[in-house]
């Protein structure tokens, strides 16, 4: 038989000086006499609470899930769902987890009492409960619940602020990195999105290699700085049409070490004026992943898999994976873009040249990942290619 729900919502006048905390309460007991007595007693005391009375714990559970409730006062021994089961469900459900729960029991059972508290009841009352004691316990449970709610809301607000602030910092860091990369790009290219394309191609390759998402993101942000060292190379050499002399070539090749140095050096004077604490914190903390990755790439993106690259002649896996990936992305973009000394090569010809470098200039695994991702690579190429390469790309050899 479905239990009786009586006295739906009790809105009582909050005029009791000792009971300042308003609350929404669900009272559950399968004994109708107890429910009626409780209702009479609370009404006579003019407590400032909205109370709903249920003789069925199943109905009470349904109500609590659908409504905003601050406190459940429940009997233990009830048919269909006893007080412990109701308590367990309340604690397991994310929407009811924070509801305060007072368990009332007529059983003198230490093990039960311990279990009730272990299950997360706010308090335990032994029947018969004195009126003044019950009201005091309800009042303190509601105040405790209110304090927890405020604390939780404050924490949520702080978490939202931290998340927003972190996002702003990340955005501003990304912005600075891209602008710095663009500054370096201006040294030898007047238009285009070389650094952005290299970043996109690198991330696509990293994804095809099933590298962790964090790695992909660091690579994407750091790759645009691969040619940062070109800031230290005279623009007259970088923009020179035609071929370079041996001396000029060696000057250009110096951009790897210049970039590495720019991304390695600490700036003690700057840090001094920034504040001593910042410096101390930085010394203690891990090196910044973005800076470390950018330094690695700047230093190694012209190394060759067979050891015949520069500046150090590293070979195979002695070259960091970041450098091996950006090497393919950078060369592919240089091939498909017009340069002072050559037109933009077609996609087919550029891909063929990358294939030719498989195992000599480039890591075979990286080349395979690059070729496997050709659809995505082509999409980036079409979206971000330079205006010049739109109008007069070199035709593919047929
Ligand atoms: Fe470079
Ligand atoms: Fe480059």
XYZ file of N, CA and C in Angstrom, residues 117-349:
699
model
N 26.610 6.737 11.244
C 27.550 7.862 11.164
C 28.586 7.619 10.068
N 29.000 6.343 9.915
C 29.961 6.021 8.848
C 29.350 6.264 7.476
N 28.061 6.029 7.345
C 27.373 6.255 6.058
C 27.231 7.745 5.763
N 27.558 8.589 6.727
C 27.554 10.027 6.455
C 26.354 10.773 6.997
N 25.673 10.207 7.995
C 24.571 10.958 8.613
C 25.150 12.164 9.350
N 24.383 13.250 9.345
C 24.851 14.447 10.040
C 24.755 14.234 11.548
N 23.706 13.542 11.971
C 23.524 13.315 13.409
C 22.589 12.132 13.622
N 22.560 11.646 14.846
C 21.731 10.486 15.187
C 20.907 10.843 16.424
N 19.618 10.511 16.366
C 18.748 10.808 17.510
C 18.068 9.525 17.958
N 17.976 9.343 19.268
C 17.314 8.143 19.774
C 15.885 8.468 20.176
N 14.971 7.638 19.701
C 13.564 7.827 20.044
C 13.310 7.308 21.461
N 12.394 7.851 22.212
C 11.638 9.060 21.859
C 12.525 10.309 22.016
N 12.323 11.260 21.094
C 13.170 12.445 21.115
C 12.431 13.566 21.828
N 13.126 14.251 22.753
C 12.512 15.399 23.421
C 12.347 16.525 22.411
N 11.230 17.237 22.514
C 10.922 18.278 21.537
C 12.020 19.321 21.427
N 12.432 19.847 22.591
C 13.440 20.922 22.530
C 14.750 20.411 21.942
N 15.089 19.125 22.261
C 16.329 18.549 21.720
C 16.212 18.388 20.203
N 15.071 17.904 19.752
C 14.878 17.717 18.313
C 15.004 19.051 17.578
N 14.347 20.065 18.110
C 14.389 21.375 17.448
C 15.819 21.921 17.431
N 16.528 21.720 18.547
C 17.919 22.197 18.596
C 18.779 21.456 17.577
N 18.565 20.130 17.447
C 19.363 19.338 16.492
C 19.038 19.736 15.047
N 17.760 19.938 14.780
C 17.377 20.362 13.418
C 18.035 21.701 13.110
N 17.934 22.588 14.078
C 18.486 23.926 13.876
C 19.986 23.868 13.623
N 20.717 23.082 14.416
C 22.171 23.038 14.233
C 22.533 22.327 12.933
N 21.755 21.304 12.551
C 22.034 20.614 11.286
C 21.840 21.567 10.106
N 20.773 22.385 10.172
C 20.514 23.331 9.079
C 21.604 24.391 9.000
N 22.055 24.848 10.173
C 23.121 25.857 10.169
C 24.404 25.274 9.589
N 24.688 24.035 9.972
C 25.880 23.360 9.449
C 25.787 23.214 7.923
N 24.592 22.806 7.483
C 24.371 22.639 6.044
C 24.551 23.976 5.321
N 23.995 25.041 5.942
C 24.101 26.365 5.335
C 25.581 26.790 5.230
N 26.352 26.513 6.297
C 27.780 26.876 6.292
C 28.511 26.081 5.207
N 28.188 24.785 5.074
C 28.821 23.964 4.038
C 28.473 24.485 2.651
N 27.191 24.846 2.484
C 26.755 25.357 1.178
C 27.525 26.619 0.814
N 27.656 27.512 1.811
C 28.359 28.783 1.536
C 29.821 28.514 1.173
N 30.425 27.587 1.927
C 31.826 27.250 1.672
C 31.988 26.650 0.276
N 31.055 25.758 -0.058
C 31.129 25.106 -1.368
C 30.952 26.127 -2.496
N 29.977 27.029 -2.290
C 29.744 28.057 -3.318
C 30.968 28.959 -3.470
N 31.584 29.273 -2.316
C 32.773 30.119 -2.356
C 33.906 29.395 -3.105
N 34.061 28.094 -2.816
C 35.093 27.306 -3.502
C 34.833 27.243 -4.997
N 33.547 27.052 -5.344
C 33.206 26.981 -6.771
C 33.522 28.302 -7.459
N 33.200 29.405 -6.741
C 33.480 30.730 -7.302
C 34.988 30.912 -7.514
N 35.761 30.489 -6.493
C 37.218 30.618 -6.595
C 37.763 29.752 -7.730
N 37.218 28.523 -7.843
C 37.673 27.639 -8.922
C 37.388 28.244 -10.283
N 36.183 28.853 -10.397
C 35.839 29.492 -11.686
C 36.801 30.640 -11.983
N 37.132 31.410 -10.914
C 38.057 32.542 -11.106
C 39.442 32.050 -11.527
N 39.897 30.965 -10.852
C 41.224 30.421 -11.186
C 41.234 29.891 -12.620
N 40.149 29.189 -12.996
C 40.069 28.650 -14.357
C 40.104 29.779 -15.384
N 39.331 30.823 -15.092
C 39.266 31.955 -16.027
C 40.618 32.658 -16.124
N 41.245 32.851 -14.951
C 42.552 33.528 -14.923
C 43.599 32.682 -15.658
N 43.559 31.363 -15.440
C 44.508 30.472 -16.116
C 44.311 30.541 -17.624
N 43.042 30.563 -18.032
C 42.750 30.644 -19.469
C 43.292 31.946 -20.049
N 43.086 33.051 -19.292
C 43.582 34.343 -19.781
C 45.105 34.329 -19.914
N 45.772 33.730 -18.901
C 47.235 33.674 -18.949
C 47.706 32.831 -20.130
N 47.016 31.690 -20.344
C 47.404 30.826 -21.462
C 47.193 31.540 -22.785
N 46.058 32.242 -22.898
C 45.780 32.982 -24.137
C 46.848 34.028 -24.380
N 47.207 34.741 -23.288
C 48.170 35.821 -23.474
C 49.547 35.238 -23.794
N 49.884 34.095 -23.209
C 51.167 33.466 -23.520
C 51.208 33.006 -24.983
N 50.098 32.396 -25.430
C 50.026 31.956 -26.822
C 50.191 33.147 -27.758
N 49.517 34.223 -27.402
C 49.554 35.436 -28.223
C 50.989 35.961 -28.323
N 51.672 36.003 -27.173
C 53.047 36.517 -27.164
C 53.964 35.613 -27.994
N 53.798 34.296 -27.831
C 54.626 33.349 -28.593
C 54.419 33.558 -30.095
N 53.152 33.661 -30.508
C 52.878 33.807 -31.945
C 53.412 35.125 -32.491
N 53.302 36.193 -31.674
C 53.806 37.497 -32.149
C 55.324 37.493 -32.239
N 55.949 36.817 -31.274
C 57.413 36.705 -31.299
C 57.839 35.921 -32.543
N 57.108 34.838 -32.800
C 57.421 34.022 -33.970
C 57.218 34.821 -35.255
N 56.157 35.640 -35.280
C 55.904 36.468 -36.475
C 57.041 37.466 -36.667
N 57.564 37.997 -35.550
C 58.662 38.962 -35.635
C 59.869 38.301 -36.303
N 60.151 37.044 -35.904
C 61.285 36.335 -36.505
C 61.013 36.047 -37.971
N 59.753 35.757 -38.274
C 59.365 35.422 -39.642
C 59.562 36.609 -40.585
N 59.319 37.824 -40.045
C 59.455 39.031 -40.878
C 60.854 39.185 -41.431
N 61.823 38.560 -40.719
C 63.213 38.674 -41.164
C 63.411 38.078 -42.552
N 62.709 36.989 -42.848
C 62.980 36.412 -44.176
C 61.714 36.160 -44.991
N 60.567 36.547 -44.459
C 59.359 36.421 -45.274
C 58.489 37.625 -45.009
N 57.916 38.163 -46.053
C 57.113 39.357 -45.832
C 55.644 39.038 -45.626
N 55.187 37.947 -46.146
C 53.771 37.588 -45.986
C 53.664 36.117 -45.602
N 52.466 35.678 -45.467
C 52.262 34.244 -45.255
C 52.168 33.875 -43.797
N 51.903 32.595 -43.593
C 51.700 32.088 -42.236
C 52.628 30.904 -42.015
N 53.897 31.067 -42.390
C 54.828 29.944 -42.282
C 54.811 29.320 -40.894
N 54.965 30.166 -39.861
C 55.086 29.602 -38.508
C 53.801 28.894 -38.073
N 52.664 29.438 -38.491
C 51.393 28.815 -38.115
C 51.224 27.483 -38.843
N 51.599 27.464 -40.130
C 51.483 26.206 -40.887
C 52.401 25.135 -40.292
N 53.643 25.543 -39.953
C 54.581 24.573 -39.374
C 54.007 24.027 -38.062
N 53.391 24.915 -37.275
C 52.778 24.472 -36.010
C 51.663 23.466 -36.291
N 50.813 23.783 -37.272
C 49.678 22.885 -37.593
C 50.176 21.547 -38.129
N 51.122 21.583 -39.087
C 51.645 20.322 -39.648
C 52.282 19.476 -38.538
N 53.026 20.156 -37.636
C 53.719 19.413 -36.563
C 52.702 18.711 -35.663
N 51.627 19.425 -35.329
C 50.620 18.820 -34.447
C 49.920 17.652 -35.141
N 49.662 17.807 -36.425
C 49.024 16.704 -37.171
C 49.920 15.466 -37.143
N 51.222 15.672 -37.361
C 52.162 14.534 -37.362
C 52.209 13.900 -35.969
N 52.267 14.756 -34.930
C 52.333 14.233 -33.558
C 51.084 13.416 -33.237
N 49.944 13.888 -33.735
C 48.693 13.164 -33.498
C 48.738 11.808 -34.200
N 49.246 11.804 -35.429
C 49.329 10.543 -36.182
C 50.291 9.567 -35.512
N 51.259 10.104 -34.776
C 52.197 9.238 -34.048
C 51.618 8.799 -32.707
N 50.367 9.199 -32.439
C 49.662 8.862 -31.188
C 50.409 9.369 -29.965
N 51.024 10.527 -30.079
C 51.727 11.108 -28.926
C 50.690 11.759 -28.011
N 51.018 11.885 -26.719
C 50.029 12.429 -25.775
C 49.557 13.831 -26.180
N 48.334 14.131 -25.797
C 47.744 15.419 -26.168
C 48.587 16.583 -25.637
N 49.124 16.449 -24.427
C 49.978 17.515 -23.865
C 51.176 17.771 -24.765
N 51.767 16.674 -25.249
C 52.915 16.793 -26.149
C 52.502 17.535 -27.424
N 51.347 17.135 -27.966
C 50.871 17.780 -29.205
C 50.687 19.282 -29.003
N 50.115 19.644 -27.843
C 49.827 21.063 -27.593
C 51.115 21.858 -27.382
N 52.079 21.276 -26.629
C 53.368 21.968 -26.427
C 54.071 22.141 -27.756
N 54.020 21.099 -28.559
C 54.666 21.158 -29.878
C 54.018 22.252 -30.728
N 52.696 22.303 -30.692
C 51.966 23.302 -31.494
C 52.375 24.725 -31.097
N 52.519 24.945 -29.788
C 52.871 26.289 -29.315
C 54.344 26.614 -29.522
N 55.195 25.583 -29.400
C 56.642 25.838 -29.459
C 57.165 25.876 -30.895
N 56.532 25.112 -31.790
C 57.029 25.017 -33.174
C 57.159 26.390 -33.865
N 56.224 27.335 -33.623
C 56.370 28.636 -34.298
C 57.680 29.351 -33.968
N 58.319 28.956 -32.860
C 59.566 29.641 -32.477
C 60.806 28.961 -33.076
N 60.595 28.001 -34.004
C 61.755 27.233 -34.479
C 62.827 28.109 -35.123
N 62.407 29.201 -35.770
C 63.385 30.066 -36.441
C 63.594 31.378 -35.693
N 63.338 31.371 -34.391
C 63.495 32.606 -33.617
C 64.897 33.197 -33.793
N 65.893 32.310 -33.940
C 67.282 32.760 -34.071
C 67.526 33.608 -35.315
N 66.584 33.599 -36.256
C 66.776 34.414 -37.464
C 66.750 35.897 -37.141
N 66.244 36.225 -35.957
C 66.302 37.629 -35.518
C 67.752 38.098 -35.444
N 68.667 37.157 -35.279
C 70.093 37.518 -35.159
C 70.840 37.426 -36.470
N 70.131 37.158 -37.563
C 70.779 37.028 -38.883
C 70.419 38.244 -39.732
N 71.381 38.869 -40.399
C 71.060 40.044 -41.221
C 69.992 39.720 -42.271
N 68.995 40.598 -42.364
C 67.893 40.378 -43.315
C 68.414 40.358 -44.750
N 69.482 41.105 -45.006
C 70.027 41.152 -46.372
C 70.455 39.759 -46.826
N 70.956 38.978 -45.906
C 71.359 37.606 -46.283
C 70.115 36.729 -46.411
N 69.203 36.849 -45.437
C 68.010 35.993 -45.456
C 67.144 36.250 -46.686
N 67.082 37.505 -47.110
C 66.203 37.841 -48.239
C 66.948 37.900 -49.565
N 68.185 37.486 -49.550
C 68.984 37.565 -50.776
C 68.401 36.646 -51.846
N 68.096 37.194 -53.029
C 67.641 36.302 -54.097
C 68.838 35.502 -54.622
N 68.581 34.335 -55.079
C 69.681 33.529 -55.606
C 70.415 32.802 -54.501
N 71.486 32.119 -54.905
C 72.156 31.252 -53.918
C 73.114 32.040 -53.022
N 73.363 31.454 -51.865
C 74.224 32.088 -50.862
C 75.661 31.613 -51.032
N 76.597 32.451 -50.629
C 77.996 32.003 -50.589
C 78.143 31.067 -49.397
N 79.274 30.357 -49.339
C 79.501 29.435 -48.205
C 79.457 30.189 -46.881
N 80.056 31.396 -46.903
C 80.108 32.171 -45.656
C 78.685 32.590 -45.235
N 77.906 33.051 -46.227
C 76.527 33.466 -45.920
C 75.709 32.269 -45.406
N 75.934 31.118 -46.041
C 75.185 29.928 -45.624
C 75.517 29.584 -44.169
N 76.797 29.708 -43.860
C 77.187 29.381 -42.476
C 76.611 30.391 -41.483
N 76.487 31.662 -41.934
C 75.858 32.667 -41.048
C 74.385 32.298 -40.820
N 73.696 31.934 -41.902
C 72.273 31.565 -41.781
C 72.122 30.345 -40.863
N 73.021 29.395 -41.035
C 72.923 28.171 -40.210
C 73.101 28.486 -38.717
N 73.691 29.631 -38.446
C 73.873 30.041 -37.047
C 72.560 30.314 -36.343
N 71.436 30.398 -37.086
C 70.166 30.753 -36.436
C 69.721 29.699 -35.413
N 70.157 28.435 -35.607
C 69.749 27.387 -34.653
C 70.336 27.674 -33.277
N 71.639 27.984 -33.260
C 72.275 28.219 -31.949
C 71.832 29.546 -31.346
N 71.583 30.534 -32.220
C 71.097 31.820 -31.686
C 69.729 31.607 -31.030
N 68.855 30.861 -31.721
C 67.516 30.580 -31.185
C 67.604 29.816 -29.871
N 68.470 28.816 -29.863
C 68.643 28.016 -28.647
C 69.085 28.905 -27.488
N 70.044 29.809 -27.800
C 70.554 30.683 -26.739
C 69.457 31.643 -26.250
N 68.730 32.214 -27.206
C 67.654 33.145 -26.817
C 66.637 32.476 -25.889
N 66.391 31.190 -26.144
C 65.381 30.484 -25.348
C 65.968 29.826 -24.103
N 67.282 29.899 -23.940
C 67.921 29.291 -22.768
C 68.283 30.312 -21.723
N 68.769 31.445 -22.202
C 69.362 32.406 -21.276
C 68.340 32.967 -20.306
N 68.792 33.073 -19.065
C 67.969 33.788 -18.098
C 68.364 35.248 -18.194
N 67.489 36.097 -17.806
C 67.787 37.533 -17.868
C 67.842 38.050 -16.436
N 69.005 37.927 -15.766
C 69.083 38.260 -14.339
C 68.648 39.687 -14.023
N 69.043 40.624 -14.877
C 68.717 42.021 -14.586
C 67.203 42.218 -14.623
N 66.579 41.643 -15.653
C 65.129 41.761 -15.818
C 64.417 41.110 -14.628
N 64.922 39.933 -14.277
C 64.281 39.208 -13.174
C 64.448 39.948 -11.860
N 65.590 40.639 -11.726
C 65.816 41.410 -10.498
C 64.722 42.464 -10.349
N 64.429 43.172 -11.447
C 63.422 44.227 -11.377
C 62.012 43.674 -11.341
N 61.887 42.431 -11.823
C 60.575 41.779 -11.770
C 60.217 41.446 -10.319
N 61.203 41.164 -9.517
C 60.959 40.838 -8.100
C 61.718 39.609 -7.702
N 62.338 39.682 -6.540
C 63.201 38.588 -6.085
C 62.429 37.276 -5.913
N 61.179 37.399 -5.432
C 60.398 36.186 -5.174
C 60.116 35.400 -6.431
N 59.875 36.144 -7.508
C 59.577 35.480 -8.778
C 60.776 34.642 -9.186
N 61.970 35.232 -9.041
C 63.188 34.513 -9.422
C 63.342 33.252 -8.574
N 63.131 33.417 -7.260
C 63.295 32.275 -6.359
C 62.322 31.167 -6.723
N 61.071 31.550 -7.005
C 60.053 30.553 -7.363
C 60.457 29.840 -8.649
N 61.005 30.608 -9.595
C 61.364 30.013 -10.874
C 62.516 29.026 -10.727
N 63.481 29.380 -9.861
C 64.631 28.494 -9.669
C 64.154 27.162 -9.105
N 63.191 27.242 -8.168
C 62.712 26.015 -7.524
C 61.847 25.174 -8.459
N 61.084 25.844 -9.334
C 60.102 25.094 -10.126
C 60.769 24.382 -11.298
N 59.995 23.477 -11.912
C 60.442 22.773 -13.111
C 60.641 23.773 -14.234
N 61.581 23.514 -15.153
C 61.700 24.432 -16.276
C 60.399 24.441 -17.084
N 60.037 25.589 -17.605
C 58.791 25.725 -18.339
C 58.786 24.799 -19.570
N 57.716 23.995 -19.695
C 57.660 22.996 -20.773
C 57.702 23.673 -22.139
N 56.968 24.767 -22.260
C 56.927 25.454 -23.553
C 58.317 25.958 -23.939
N 58.998 26.605 -22.989
C 60.341 27.130 -23.278
C 61.315 25.999 -23.605
N 61.219 24.924 -22.815
C 62.142 23.794 -23.032
C 61.909 23.175 -24.410
N 60.641 22.998 -24.770
C 60.318 22.406 -26.077
C 60.778 23.339 -27.203
N 60.520 24.639 -27.029
C 60.904 25.602 -28.064
C 62.425 25.608 -28.245
N 63.142 25.516 -27.131
C 64.617 25.513 -27.192
C 65.104 24.274 -27.946
N 64.516 23.140 -27.619
C 64.874 21.868 -28.244
C 64.659 21.946 -29.767
N 63.517 22.489 -30.139
C 63.175 22.577 -31.565
C 64.099 23.556 -32.280
N 64.321 24.737 -31.661
C 65.186 25.743 -32.291
C 66.572 25.149 -32.532
N 67.034 24.327 -31.591
C 68.396 23.786 -31.682
C 68.516 22.643 -32.678
N 67.408 21.918 -32.932
C 67.568 20.639 -33.664
C 66.739 20.497 -34.941
N 66.010 21.535 -35.352
C 65.115 21.307 -36.495
C 65.848 21.199 -37.836
N 67.169 21.443 -37.839
C 67.931 21.234 -39.084
C 68.890 20.054 -38.975
N 68.750 19.265 -37.913
C 69.554 18.040 -37.824
C 68.956 17.002 -38.781
N 69.818 16.131 -39.299
C 69.350 15.086 -40.201
C 69.398 13.729 -39.514
N 68.464 12.879 -39.902
C 68.382 11.524 -39.332
C 69.717 10.780 -39.510
N 70.416 11.036 -40.665
C 71.688 10.323 -40.907
C 72.904 11.052 -40.324
N 72.672 12.110 -39.585
C 73.785 12.792 -38.912
C 74.451 13.864 -39.752
N 73.901 14.164 -40.949
C 74.581 15.122 -41.820
C 73.948 16.514 -41.779
N 73.157 16.748 -40.741
C 72.533 18.074 -40.620
C 73.386 19.008 -39.778
N 72.802 20.086 -39.358
C 73.519 21.050 -38.513
C 72.589 21.507 -37.397
N 73.061 22.104 -36.323
C 74.452 22.565 -36.100
C 75.353 21.517 -35.456
N 74.819 20.437 -34.909
C 75.689 19.537 -34.137
C 75.940 18.199 -34.830
N 75.257 17.941 -35.919
C 75.432 16.662 -36.599
C 74.896 15.489 -35.785
N 73.808 15.747 -35.026
C 73.182 14.654 -34.272
C 72.547 13.670 -35.255
N 72.406 12.409 -34.838
C 71.801 11.412 -35.732
C 70.756 10.596 -34.994
N 69.794 10.045 -35.790
C 68.779 9.127 -35.258
C 68.060 9.707 -34.051
N 67.878 8.823 -33.058
C 67.082 9.237 -31.905
C 67.833 10.161 -30.949
N 69.086 10.468 -31.277
C 69.792 11.496 -30.489
C 69.162 12.863 -30.774
N 68.465 12.949 -31.902
C 67.729 14.189 -32.210
C 66.386 14.094 -31.479
N 66.027 15.088 -30.671
C 64.724 15.006 -29.980
C 63.575 14.844 -30.984
N 62.562 14.098 -30.575
C 61.420 13.830 -31.458
C 60.773 15.135 -31.942
N 60.723 16.132 -31.047
C 60.128 17.424 -31.434
C 60.873 17.994 -32.646
N 62.212 17.923 -32.600
C 63.037 18.441 -33.693
C 62.826 17.646 -34.969
N 62.685 16.308 -34.842
C 62.491 15.455 -36.031
C 61.139 15.736 -36.688
N 60.130 16.027 -35.862
C 58.797 16.314 -36.418
C 58.798 17.668 -37.116
N 59.335 18.686 -36.422
C 59.326 20.033 -37.009
C 60.197 20.062 -38.276
N 61.241 19.221 -38.330
C 62.098 19.174 -39.528
C 61.252 18.865 -40.761
N 60.388 17.851 -40.663
C 59.538 17.473 -41.808
C 58.539 18.600 -42.109
N 57.891 19.116 -41.050
C 56.884 20.169 -41.241
C 57.504 21.417 -41.873
N 58.682 21.781 -41.401
C 59.346 23.007 -41.866
C 59.780 22.868 -43.324
N 60.386 21.746 -43.655
C 60.861 21.555 -45.036
C 59.664 21.478 -45.988
N 58.632 20.749 -45.567
C 57.452 20.643 -46.435
C 56.873 22.034 -46.707
N 56.834 22.876 -45.670
C 56.264 24.207 -45.875
C 57.180 25.084 -46.728
N 58.486 24.925 -46.549
C 59.416 25.698 -47.379
C 59.254 25.285 -48.843
N 59.048 23.984 -49.073
C 58.897 23.495 -50.455
C 57.615 24.033 -51.102
N 56.539 24.047 -50.342
C 55.246 24.449 -50.933
C 55.047 25.972 -50.929
N 56.033 26.724 -50.415
C 55.912 28.188 -50.388
C 56.943 28.813 -51.325
N 56.584 29.970 -51.894
C 57.584 30.661 -52.717
C 58.665 31.269 -51.831
N 59.887 31.220 -52.272
C 61.010 31.827 -51.552
C 61.764 32.719 -52.537
N 62.618 33.618 -52.053
C 63.316 34.522 -52.986
C 64.081 33.746 -54.064
N 64.480 32.549 -53.734
C 65.328 31.779 -54.670
C 64.581 30.680 -55.421
N 63.236 30.553 -55.189
C 62.486 29.475 -55.880
C 60.982 29.747 -55.830
N 60.226 29.199 -56.795
C 58.760 29.329 -56.700
C 58.210 28.304 -55.711
N 56.910 28.405 -55.461
C 56.268 27.380 -54.619
C 56.174 26.090 -55.421
N 56.650 24.998 -54.830
C 56.519 23.709 -55.513
C 55.103 23.173 -55.297
N 54.695 22.337 -56.234
C 53.365 21.724 -56.087
C 53.368 20.763 -54.902
N 52.163 20.417 -54.460
C 52.044 19.449 -53.362
C 52.730 18.136 -53.727
N 52.452 17.652 -54.947
C 53.004 16.353 -55.356
C 54.529 16.361 -55.320
N 55.093 17.430 -55.869
C 56.551 17.484 -55.910
C 57.137 17.618 -54.494
